[in-house]
């Protein structure tokens, strides 16, 4: 029975390593995003590409914001425009 925690720890470590590599690949592949965050005001507008589920799961702010009416969805892409907060705090 003492082998089970060691096996579980090895499995968890391998799973964690694989998951981390998969997430890095997902973030590096430019065409896999489904959120565009537009910040700033003309002529200083900047767009950031992101992933809905990652933002929603990792941030209470985005969890609420992405489920509200302030986000438009166009062809499966969430378009999030936020000028005040980002321009003051970036």
mmCIF file with all atom_site columns, C-alpha atoms in Angstrom:
data_model
loop_
_atom_site.group_PDB
_atom_site.id
_atom_site.type_symbol
_atom_site.label_atom_id
_atom_site.label_alt_id
_atom_site.label_comp_id
_atom_site.label_asym_id
_atom_site.label_entity_id
_atom_site.label_seq_id
_atom_site.pdbx_PDB_ins_code
_atom_site.Cartn_x
_atom_site.Cartn_y
_atom_site.Cartn_z
_atom_site.occupancy
_atom_site.B_iso_or_equiv
_atom_site.pdbx_formal_charge
_atom_site.auth_seq_id
_atom_site.auth_comp_id
_atom_site.auth_asym_id
_atom_site.auth_atom_id
_atom_site.pdbx_PDB_model_num
ATOM 1  C CA . UNK A 1 1  ? 0.000   0.000  0.000   1.00 0.00 ? 1  UNK A CA 1
ATOM 2  C CA . UNK A 1 2  ? 2.917   2.367  0.405   1.00 0.00 ? 2  UNK A CA 1
ATOM 3  C CA . UNK A 1 3  ? 3.495   2.250  -3.369  1.00 0.00 ? 3  UNK A CA 1
ATOM 4  C CA . UNK A 1 4  ? 0.174   3.910  -4.234  1.00 0.00 ? 4  UNK A CA 1
ATOM 5  C CA . UNK A 1 5  ? 1.122   7.455  -3.089  1.00 0.00 ? 5  UNK A CA 1
ATOM 6  C CA . UNK A 1 6  ? 4.396   7.228  -5.027  1.00 0.00 ? 6  UNK A CA 1
ATOM 7  C CA . UNK A 1 7  ? 2.615   6.032  -8.172  1.00 0.00 ? 7  UNK A CA 1
ATOM 8  C CA . UNK A 1 8  ? -0.048  8.737  -7.779  1.00 0.00 ? 8  UNK A CA 1
ATOM 9  C CA . UNK A 1 9  ? 2.632   11.397 -7.327  1.00 0.00 ? 9  UNK A CA 1
ATOM 10 C CA . UNK A 1 10 ? 4.484   10.225 -10.461 1.00 0.00 ? 10 UNK A CA 1
ATOM 11 C CA . UNK A 1 11 ? 1.230   10.124 -12.456 1.00 0.00 ? 11 UNK A CA 1
ATOM 12 C CA . UNK A 1 12 ? 0.227   13.586 -11.222 1.00 0.00 ? 12 UNK A CA 1
ATOM 13 C CA . UNK A 1 13 ? 3.633   15.020 -12.113 1.00 0.00 ? 13 UNK A CA 1
ATOM 14 C CA . UNK A 1 14 ? 3.515   13.532 -15.633 1.00 0.00 ? 14 UNK A CA 1
ATOM 15 C CA . UNK A 1 15 ? -0.069  14.722 -16.123 1.00 0.00 ? 15 UNK A CA 1
ATOM 16 C CA . UNK A 1 16 ? 0.841   18.194 -14.884 1.00 0.00 ? 16 UNK A CA 1
ATOM 17 C CA . UNK A 1 17 ? 3.847   18.387 -17.225 1.00 0.00 ? 17 UNK A CA 1
ATOM 18 C CA . UNK A 1 18 ? 1.732   17.275 -20.197 1.00 0.00 ? 18 UNK A CA 1
ATOM 19 C CA . UNK A 1 19 ? -1.057  19.708 -19.350 1.00 0.00 ? 19 UNK A CA 1
ATOM 20 C CA . UNK A 1 20 ? 1.418   22.573 -19.000 1.00 0.00 ? 20 UNK A CA 1
ATOM 21 C CA . UNK A 1 21 ? 2.959   21.784 -22.399 1.00 0.00 ? 21 UNK A CA 1
ATOM 22 C CA . UNK A 1 22 ? -0.496  21.587 -23.987 1.00 0.00 ? 22 UNK A CA 1
ATOM 23 C CA . UNK A 1 23 ? -1.523  24.945 -22.529 1.00 0.00 ? 23 UNK A CA 1
ATOM 24 C CA . UNK A 1 24 ? 1.693   26.587 -23.728 1.00 0.00 ? 24 UNK A CA 1
ATOM 25 C CA . UNK A 1 25 ? 1.054   25.215 -27.227 1.00 0.00 ? 25 UNK A CA 1
ATOM 26 C CA . UNK A 1 26 ? -2.517  26.503 -27.122 1.00 0.00 ? 26 UNK A CA 1
ATOM 27 C CA . UNK A 1 27 ? -1.379  29.975 -26.121 1.00 0.00 ? 27 UNK A CA 1
ATOM 28 C CA . UNK A 1 28 ? 1.360   30.074 -28.755 1.00 0.00 ? 28 UNK A CA 1
ATOM 29 C CA . UNK A 1 29 ? -0.916  29.076 -31.639 1.00 0.00 ? 29 UNK A CA 1
ATOM 30 C CA . UNK A 1 30 ? -2.368  32.346 -32.854 1.00 0.00 ? 30 UNK A CA 1
ATOM 31 C CA . UNK A 1 31 ? -5.405  30.881 -34.625 1.00 0.00 ? 31 UNK A CA 1
ATOM 32 C CA . UNK A 1 32 ? -6.825  29.018 -31.621 1.00 0.00 ? 32 UNK A CA 1
ATOM 33 C CA . UNK A 1 33 ? -8.163  32.036 -29.684 1.00 0.00 ? 33 UNK A CA 1
ATOM 34 C CA . UNK A 1 34 ? -11.865 32.794 -29.232 1.00 0.00 ? 34 UNK A CA 1
ATOM 35 C CA . UNK A 1 35 ? -11.639 36.124 -27.385 1.00 0.00 ? 35 UNK A CA 1
ATOM 36 C CA . UNK A 1 36 ? -10.339 39.459 -28.599 1.00 0.00 ? 36 UNK A CA 1
ATOM 37 C CA . UNK A 1 37 ? -9.819  42.109 -25.926 1.00 0.00 ? 37 UNK A CA 1
ATOM 38 C CA . UNK A 1 38 ? -9.617  45.593 -27.395 1.00 0.00 ? 38 UNK A CA 1
ATOM 39 C CA . UNK A 1 39 ? -7.993  48.185 -25.175 1.00 0.00 ? 39 UNK A CA 1
ATOM 40 C CA . UNK A 1 40 ? -7.273  51.870 -25.460 1.00 0.00 ? 40 UNK A CA 1
ATOM 41 C CA . UNK A 1 41 ? -8.788  54.616 -27.527 1.00 0.00 ? 41 UNK A CA 1
ATOM 42 C CA . UNK A 1 42 ? -8.075  55.695 -31.098 1.00 0.00 ? 42 UNK A CA 1
ATOM 43 C CA . UNK A 1 43 ? -5.375  56.054 -32.293 1.00 0.00 ? 43 UNK A CA 1
ATOM 44 C CA . UNK A 1 44 ? -3.846  53.925 -29.515 1.00 0.00 ? 44 UNK A CA 1
ATOM 45 C CA . UNK A 1 45 ? -5.923  50.746 -29.729 1.00 0.00 ? 45 UNK A CA 1
ATOM 46 C CA . UNK A 1 46 ? -4.333  47.389 -28.986 1.00 0.00 ? 46 UNK A CA 1
ATOM 47 C CA . UNK A 1 47 ? -5.909  43.929 -29.392 1.00 0.00 ? 47 UNK A CA 1
ATOM 48 C CA . UNK A 1 48 ? -5.075  40.923 -27.251 1.00 0.00 ? 48 UNK A CA 1
ATOM 49 C CA . UNK A 1 49 ? -6.092  37.394 -28.210 1.00 0.00 ? 49 UNK A CA 1
ATOM 50 C CA . UNK A 1 50 ? -7.145  35.041 -25.452 1.00 0.00 ? 50 UNK A CA 1
ATOM 51 C CA . UNK A 1 51 ? -9.168  31.940 -24.626 1.00 0.00 ? 51 UNK A CA 1
ATOM 52 C CA . UNK A 1 52 ? -12.641 32.200 -23.140 1.00 0.00 ? 52 UNK A CA 1
ATOM 53 C CA . UNK A 1 53 ? -12.433 29.194 -20.832 1.00 0.00 ? 53 UNK A CA 1
ATOM 54 C CA . UNK A 1 54 ? -9.022  30.092 -19.458 1.00 0.00 ? 54 UNK A CA 1
ATOM 55 C CA . UNK A 1 55 ? -10.085 33.681 -18.730 1.00 0.00 ? 55 UNK A CA 1
ATOM 56 C CA . UNK A 1 56 ? -13.386 32.569 -17.242 1.00 0.00 ? 56 UNK A CA 1
ATOM 57 C CA . UNK A 1 57 ? -11.848 29.909 -14.998 1.00 0.00 ? 57 UNK A CA 1
ATOM 58 C CA . UNK A 1 58 ? -8.845  31.941 -13.823 1.00 0.00 ? 58 UNK A CA 1
ATOM 59 C CA . UNK A 1 59 ? -10.404 35.373 -13.284 1.00 0.00 ? 59 UNK A CA 1
ATOM 60 C CA . UNK A 1 60 ? -13.582 36.305 -11.400 1.00 0.00 ? 60 UNK A CA 1
ATOM 61 C CA . UNK A 1 61 ? -13.601 39.595 -13.321 1.00 0.00 ? 61 UNK A CA 1
ATOM 62 C CA . UNK A 1 62 ? -13.614 37.901 -16.736 1.00 0.00 ? 62 UNK A CA 1
ATOM 63 C CA . UNK A 1 63 ? -15.982 35.183 -15.494 1.00 0.00 ? 63 UNK A CA 1
ATOM 64 C CA . UNK A 1 64 ? -18.609 37.848 -14.919 1.00 0.00 ? 64 UNK A CA 1
ATOM 65 C CA . UNK A 1 65 ? -17.632 40.103 -17.827 1.00 0.00 ? 65 UNK A CA 1
ATOM 66 C CA . UNK A 1 66 ? -17.673 37.360 -20.460 1.00 0.00 ? 66 UNK A CA 1
ATOM 67 C CA . UNK A 1 67 ? -21.075 36.129 -19.348 1.00 0.00 ? 67 UNK A CA 1
ATOM 68 C CA . UNK A 1 68 ? -22.612 39.610 -19.369 1.00 0.00 ? 68 UNK A CA 1
ATOM 69 C CA . UNK A 1 69 ? -24.104 41.659 -22.161 1.00 0.00 ? 69 UNK A CA 1
ATOM 70 C CA . UNK A 1 70 ? -21.026 43.882 -22.496 1.00 0.00 ? 70 UNK A CA 1
ATOM 71 C CA . UNK A 1 71 ? -19.362 41.274 -24.713 1.00 0.00 ? 71 UNK A CA 1
ATOM 72 C CA . UNK A 1 72 ? -20.416 40.806 -28.322 1.00 0.00 ? 72 UNK A CA 1
ATOM 73 C CA . UNK A 1 73 ? -19.961 37.447 -29.972 1.00 0.00 ? 73 UNK A CA 1
ATOM 74 C CA . UNK A 1 74 ? -19.201 37.479 -33.691 1.00 0.00 ? 74 UNK A CA 1
ATOM 75 C CA . UNK A 1 75 ? -18.552 34.253 -35.632 1.00 0.00 ? 75 UNK A CA 1
ATOM 76 C CA . UNK A 1 76 ? -17.650 32.392 -32.424 1.00 0.00 ? 76 UNK A CA 1
ATOM 77 C CA . UNK A 1 77 ? -15.242 35.115 -31.267 1.00 0.00 ? 77 UNK A CA 1
ATOM 78 C CA . UNK A 1 78 ? -16.020 37.103 -28.135 1.00 0.00 ? 78 UNK A CA 1
ATOM 79 C CA . UNK A 1 79 ? -15.248 40.798 -28.714 1.00 0.00 ? 79 UNK A CA 1
ATOM 80 C CA . UNK A 1 80 ? -14.514 42.505 -25.412 1.00 0.00 ? 80 UNK A CA 1
ATOM 81 C CA . UNK A 1 81 ? -13.954 46.257 -25.583 1.00 0.00 ? 81 UNK A CA 1
ATOM 82 C CA . UNK A 1 82 ? -12.716 47.900 -22.437 1.00 0.00 ? 82 UNK A CA 1
ATOM 83 C CA . UNK A 1 83 ? -11.156 51.333 -22.633 1.00 0.00 ? 83 UNK A CA 1
ATOM 84 C CA . UNK A 1 84 ? -11.396 52.980 -19.218 1.00 0.00 ? 84 UNK A CA 1
ATOM 85 C CA . UNK A 1 85 ? -9.906  50.319 -16.944 1.00 0.00 ? 85 UNK A CA 1
ATOM 86 C CA . UNK A 1 86 ? -7.080  49.248 -19.222 1.00 0.00 ? 86 UNK A CA 1
ATOM 87 C CA . UNK A 1 87 ? -6.006  52.737 -20.247 1.00 0.00 ? 87 UNK A CA 1
ATOM 88 C CA . UNK A 1 88 ? -5.840  53.876 -16.630 1.00 0.00 ? 88 UNK A CA 1
ATOM 89 C CA . UNK A 1 89 ? -4.144  50.772 -15.223 1.00 0.00 ? 89 UNK A CA 1
ATOM 90 C CA . UNK A 1 90 ? -1.726  49.566 -17.894 1.00 0.00 ? 90 UNK A CA 1
#
